[in-house]
PDB file of C-alpha atoms in Angstrom:
ATOM      1  CA  MET A 168      57.756  86.870  88.860  1.00 38.00           C
ATOM      2  CA  PRO A 169      61.137  87.568  91.010  1.00 41.00           C
ATOM      3  CA  PRO A 170      60.921  90.564  93.397  1.00 42.00           C
ATOM      4  CA  GLU A 171      61.111  93.796  92.647  1.00 46.00           C
ATOM      5  CA  PRO A 172      64.645  95.485  94.818  1.00 43.00           C
ATOM      6  CA  SER A 173      62.238  97.243  96.668  1.00 43.00           C
ATOM      7  CA  ASP A 174      60.496  93.605  98.183  1.00 45.00           C
ATOM      8  CA  VAL A 175      63.317  92.628  99.556  1.00 43.00           C
ATOM      9  CA  ARG A 176      63.359  91.838 103.276  1.00 42.00           C
ATOM     10  CA  ALA A 177      66.107  93.925 105.896  1.00 47.00           C
ATOM     11  CA  HIS A 178      65.709  90.542 107.889  1.00 47.00           C
ATOM     12  CA  ASP A 179      67.694  88.343 104.802  1.00 61.00           C
ATOM     13  CA  ASP A 180      70.884  90.674 106.095  1.00 68.00           C
ATOM     14  CA  ALA A 181      74.085  89.873 108.694  1.00 78.00           C
ATOM     15  CA  GLY A 182      74.467  92.795 110.193  1.00 84.00           C
ATOM     16  CA  LEU A 183      79.078  92.411 111.077  1.00 90.00           C
ATOM     17  CA  PRO A 184      81.121  92.027 114.137  1.00 91.00           C
ATOM     18  CA  THR A 185      81.689  94.570 116.848  1.00 94.00           C
ATOM     19  CA  GLY A 186      84.371  96.115 118.142  1.00 95.00           C
ATOM     20  CA  ALA A 187      87.936  97.161 116.894  1.00 96.00           C
ATOM     21  CA  PRO A 188      91.150  95.100 114.655  1.00 94.00           C
ATOM     22  CA  THR A 189      93.852  94.436 117.283  1.00 90.00           C
ATOM     23  CA  ALA A 190      96.793  96.615 117.670  1.00 91.00           C
ATOM     24  CA  GLY A 191      99.858  96.506 116.203  1.00 93.00           C
ATOM     25  CA  PHE A 192      99.476  97.472 113.305  1.00 95.00           C
ATOM     26  CA  SER A 193     101.977 100.153 111.692  1.00 94.00           C
ATOM     27  CA  LEU A 194     100.408 102.465 108.917  1.00 96.00           C
ATOM     28  CA  LEU A 195     100.918 102.194 105.690  1.00 94.00           C
ATOM     29  CA  GLY A 196      99.021 105.240 103.912  1.00 96.00           C
ATOM     30  CA  ALA A 197      96.442 107.062 104.293  1.00 98.00           C
ATOM     31  CA  TRP A 198      93.298 109.004 102.267  1.00 98.00           C
ATOM     32  CA  ARG A 199      90.543 111.012 102.370  1.00 98.00           C
ATOM     33  CA  LEU A 200      87.485 110.784 100.096  1.00 98.00           C
ATOM     34  CA  PRO A 201      85.564 113.849  99.579  1.00 98.00           C
ATOM     35  CA  SER A 202      83.097 111.378  97.170  1.00 97.00           C
ATOM     36  CA  THR A 203      83.536 108.735  95.184  1.00 96.00           C
ATOM     37  CA  ALA A 204      84.789 110.543  92.291  1.00 97.00           C
ATOM     38  CA  GLY A 205      87.689 109.882  94.118  1.00 97.00           C
ATOM     39  CA  LEU A 206      88.322 106.132  94.059  1.00 98.00           C
ATOM     40  CA  ALA A 207      90.004 105.952  91.166  1.00 98.00           C
ATOM     41  CA  GLY A 208      93.398 107.582  93.283  1.00 98.00           C
ATOM     42  CA  LEU A 209      92.394 105.776  96.249  1.00 98.00           C
ATOM     43  CA  ARG A 210      93.133 102.577  93.659  1.00 97.00           C
ATOM     44  CA  GLY A 211      96.512 104.390  91.942  1.00 96.00           C
ATOM     45  CA  GLY A 212      98.031 105.755  95.467  1.00 96.00           C
ATOM     46  CA  LEU A 213      97.286 102.788  97.218  1.00 95.00           C
ATOM     47  CA  LEU A 214      98.180 100.296  94.189  1.00 92.00           C
ATOM     48  CA  ASP A 215     101.629 102.241  94.397  1.00 92.00           C
ATOM     49  CA  THR A 216     102.175 102.441  98.502  1.00 92.00           C
ATOM     50  CA  LEU A 217     101.081  98.807  98.197  1.00 90.00           C
ATOM     51  CA  GLU A 218     103.608  97.682  95.049  1.00 85.00           C
ATOM     52  CA  GLY A 219     106.055 100.199  96.940  1.00 81.00           C
ATOM     53  CA  GLU A 220     106.622 100.490 100.491  1.00 59.00           C
ATOM     54  CA  GLY A 221     104.578  97.522 101.365  1.00 51.00           C
ATOM     55  CA  ALA A 222     105.991  95.321  97.908  1.00 55.00           C
ATOM     56  CA  GLY A 223     106.482  91.370  99.982  1.00 57.00           C
ATOM     57  CA  ARG A 224     105.228  92.065 104.047  1.00 62.00           C
ATOM     58  CA  VAL A 225     102.556  90.237 102.907  1.00 66.00           C
ATOM     59  CA  ARG A 226     103.010  86.698 101.395  1.00 64.00           C
ATOM     60  CA  ASP A 227     100.222  85.381  99.085  1.00 66.00           C
ATOM     61  CA  VAL A 228      97.730  88.447  98.762  1.00 76.00           C
ATOM     62  CA  THR A 229      97.703  90.549  95.780  1.00 85.00           C
ATOM     63  CA  SER A 230      97.623  94.385  95.048  1.00 90.00           C
ATOM     64  CA  GLN A 231      94.237  93.689  93.466  1.00 91.00           C
ATOM     65  CA  GLU A 232      92.531  91.742  97.003  1.00 93.00           C
ATOM     66  CA  VAL A 233      93.211  94.700  99.184  1.00 95.00           C
ATOM     67  CA  VAL A 234      92.397  97.122  96.048  1.00 96.00           C
ATOM     68  CA  LEU A 235      88.653  95.580  95.371  1.00 96.00           C
ATOM     69  CA  VAL A 236      87.830  95.274  99.395  1.00 97.00           C
ATOM     70  CA  ALA A 237      89.279  98.863 100.174  1.00 98.00           C
ATOM     71  CA  SER A 238      86.758  99.779  97.184  1.00 97.00           C
ATOM     72  CA  GLU A 239      84.490  98.148  98.408  1.00 96.00           C
ATOM     73  CA  LEU A 240      84.281  99.430 101.778  1.00 97.00           C
ATOM     74  CA  THR A 241      84.866 102.773 100.816  1.00 98.00           C
ATOM     75  CA  THR A 242      82.135 103.261  98.581  1.00 96.00           C
ATOM     76  CA  ASN A 243      79.379 102.038 100.786  1.00 95.00           C
ATOM     77  CA  ALA A 244      80.845 103.994 103.382  1.00 97.00           C
ATOM     78  CA  LEU A 245      80.298 107.078 100.817  1.00 97.00           C
ATOM     79  CA  GLU A 246      76.670 105.965  99.665  1.00 94.00           C
ATOM     80  CA  HIS A 247      75.462 104.834 102.757  1.00 94.00           C
ATOM     81  CA  GLY A 248      77.448 106.346 105.764  1.00 95.00           C
ATOM     82  CA  GLY A 249      78.119 110.122 104.378  1.00 96.00           C
ATOM     83  CA  ALA A 250      81.616 111.429 103.453  1.00 97.00           C
ATOM     84  CA  PRO A 251      83.929 112.174 103.789  1.00 98.00           C
ATOM     85  CA  ALA A 252      85.046 108.716 104.141  1.00 98.00           C
ATOM     86  CA  ASP A 253      88.940 107.711 105.981  1.00 98.00           C
ATOM     87  CA  VAL A 254      90.997 104.923 104.268  1.00 98.00           C
ATOM     88  CA  ARG A 255      93.649 103.851 106.406  1.00 98.00           C
ATOM     89  CA  LEU A 256      96.093 100.898 104.566  1.00 96.00           C
ATOM     90  CA  LEU A 257      97.821  99.890 107.378  1.00 96.00           C
ATOM     91  CA  CYS A 258      99.726  95.804 107.632  1.00 93.00           C
ATOM     92  CA  ASP A 259     101.407  93.357 110.543  1.00 90.00           C
ATOM     93  CA  SER A 260     103.552  90.933 107.910  1.00 80.00           C
ATOM     94  CA  ARG A 261     101.325  88.875 108.296  1.00 87.00           C
ATOM     95  CA  CYS A 262      98.400  90.451 107.132  1.00 91.00           C
ATOM     96  CA  TYR A 263      97.121  93.971 105.414  1.00 93.00           C
ATOM     97  CA  LEU A 264      94.305  96.032 107.788  1.00 96.00           C
ATOM     98  CA  LEU A 265      91.319  98.272 106.332  1.00 98.00           C
ATOM     99  CA  ASP A 266      89.703 100.774 107.707  1.00 98.00           C
ATOM    100  CA  VAL A 267      86.971 103.052 106.601  1.00 98.00           C
ATOM    101  CA  ALA A 268      86.294 105.283 108.611  1.00 98.00           C
ATOM    102  CA  ASP A 269      83.027 107.609 108.199  1.00 98.00           C
ATOM    103  CA  PRO A 270      80.106 109.783 109.975  1.00 98.00           C
ATOM    104  CA  GLY A 271      77.544 107.226 109.551  1.00 96.00           C
ATOM    105  CA  VAL A 272      77.531 105.992 112.077  1.00 95.00           C
ATOM    106  CA  ASP A 273      73.952 105.890 112.600  1.00 94.00           C
ATOM    107  CA  ALA A 274      73.975 103.462 109.602  1.00 92.00           C
ATOM    108  CA  LEU A 275      74.545 100.473 110.670  1.00 90.00           C
ATOM    109  CA  PRO A 276      76.767  97.676 108.353  1.00 91.00           C
ATOM    110  CA  VAL A 277      74.747  95.024 106.893  1.00 86.00           C
ATOM    111  CA  VAL A 278      76.085  92.090 104.960  1.00 83.00           C
ATOM    112  CA  ALA A 279      73.943  91.101 101.678  1.00 77.00           C
ATOM    113  CA  GLY A 280      71.012  88.838 102.354  1.00 76.00           C
ATOM    114  CA  VAL A 281      69.278  86.674  99.824  1.00 73.00           C
ATOM    115  CA  ARG A 282      69.017  89.176  96.601  1.00 69.00           C
ATOM    116  CA  PRO A 283      67.278  89.637  93.668  1.00 71.00           C
ATOM    117  CA  ALA A 284      68.891  90.611  90.513  1.00 65.00           C
ATOM    118  CA  GLY A 285      70.509  94.156  90.360  1.00 66.00           C
ATOM    119  CA  ALA A 286      69.046  95.060  94.108  1.00 64.00           C
ATOM    120  CA  GLY A 287      72.952  95.667  95.081  1.00 67.00           C
ATOM    121  CA  GLY A 288      73.836  95.450  97.955  1.00 73.00           C
ATOM    122  CA  PHE A 289      77.148  92.733  98.111  1.00 80.00           C
ATOM    123  CA  GLY A 290      80.102  95.152  98.554  1.00 88.00           C
ATOM    124  CA  LEU A 291      80.429  93.533 102.039  1.00 91.00           C
ATOM    125  CA  LEU A 292      79.691  90.276 101.149  1.00 88.00           C
ATOM    126  CA  ILE A 293      82.257  90.850  98.213  1.00 91.00           C
ATOM    127  CA  THR A 294      84.954  91.934 101.379  1.00 94.00           C
ATOM    128  CA  GLN A 295      83.447  89.266 103.999  1.00 92.00           C
ATOM    129  CA  ARG A 296      84.589  86.015 100.970  1.00 92.00           C
ATOM    130  CA  LEU A 297      87.551  87.780 100.175  1.00 94.00           C
ATOM    131  CA  SER A 298      88.873  89.110 104.377  1.00 94.00           C
ATOM    132  CA  GLU A 299      90.340  86.880 106.361  1.00 93.00           C
ATOM    133  CA  SER A 300      87.963  88.992 109.613  1.00 94.00           C
ATOM    134  CA  LEU A 301      85.530  92.195 108.912  1.00 95.00           C
ATOM    135  CA  GLY A 302      84.036  93.389 111.500  1.00 96.00           C
ATOM    136  CA  TRP A 303      82.990  97.293 112.434  1.00 96.00           C
ATOM    137  CA  TYR A 304      83.587 100.558 115.570  1.00 97.00           C
ATOM    138  CA  ALA A 305      82.153 103.790 116.067  1.00 97.00           C
ATOM    139  CA  ASP A 306      84.586 105.761 117.797  1.00 96.00           C
ATOM    140  CA  GLY A 307      81.499 109.487 118.769  1.00 95.00           C
ATOM    141  CA  PRO A 308      80.339 110.336 115.568  1.00 96.00           C
ATOM    142  CA  THR A 309      82.644 108.090 113.917  1.00 98.00           C
ATOM    143  CA  LYS A 310      82.216 104.403 112.455  1.00 98.00           C
ATOM    144  CA  HIS A 311      84.415 102.907 111.468  1.00 98.00           C
ATOM    145  CA  VAL A 312      84.581  99.343 108.916  1.00 98.00           C
ATOM    146  CA  TRP A 313      87.532  97.395 109.301  1.00 98.00           C
ATOM    147  CA  ALA A 314      88.940  94.341 106.646  1.00 97.00           C
ATOM    148  CA  THR A 315      92.005  92.440 107.390  1.00 96.00           C
ATOM    149  CA  VAL A 316      92.960  91.010 103.867  1.00 94.00           C
ATOM    150  CA  GLY A 317      96.442  87.759 103.798  1.00 87.00           C
ATOM    151  CA  PRO A 318      97.291  84.392 104.258  1.00 77.00           C
ATOM    152  CA  HIS A 319      96.363  84.090 108.670  1.00 69.00           C
ATOM    153  CA  PRO A 320      93.695  84.940 110.242  1.00 67.00           C
ATOM    154  CA  CYS A 321      94.869  88.377 111.820  1.00 69.00           C
TER     155      CYS A 321
END
């Protein structure tokens, strides 16, 4: 019989590397979400930005990849770190940088280890697979989880 979701052991999870992303990125857009009800607006805003001003800046990256990573990071921020979640989309011509900040500096981000079906916890695993780099850092009372999405390591 598979274990119940509450039986999942925390030692199966892996922490993210700590540290801020490298400098040199330009801001393309920013959004503040007070709840998960704002996720549809975030996705639409990201697509508008990527297909308008940001189009063509990073080759071989689909808008859907960026939107999925942003959705996963923002959902995690709102569920585990609290509201509001501040989302920033940046670019440096090699890749996009998504930075999602929340007030839950004590809720450390972890990549899910072994989980039974239906136990959840796969948002950062999906993000890790789609991104070139992934990390987090604290800035005073604010936690930032960030990911770069692009064809080259950033």
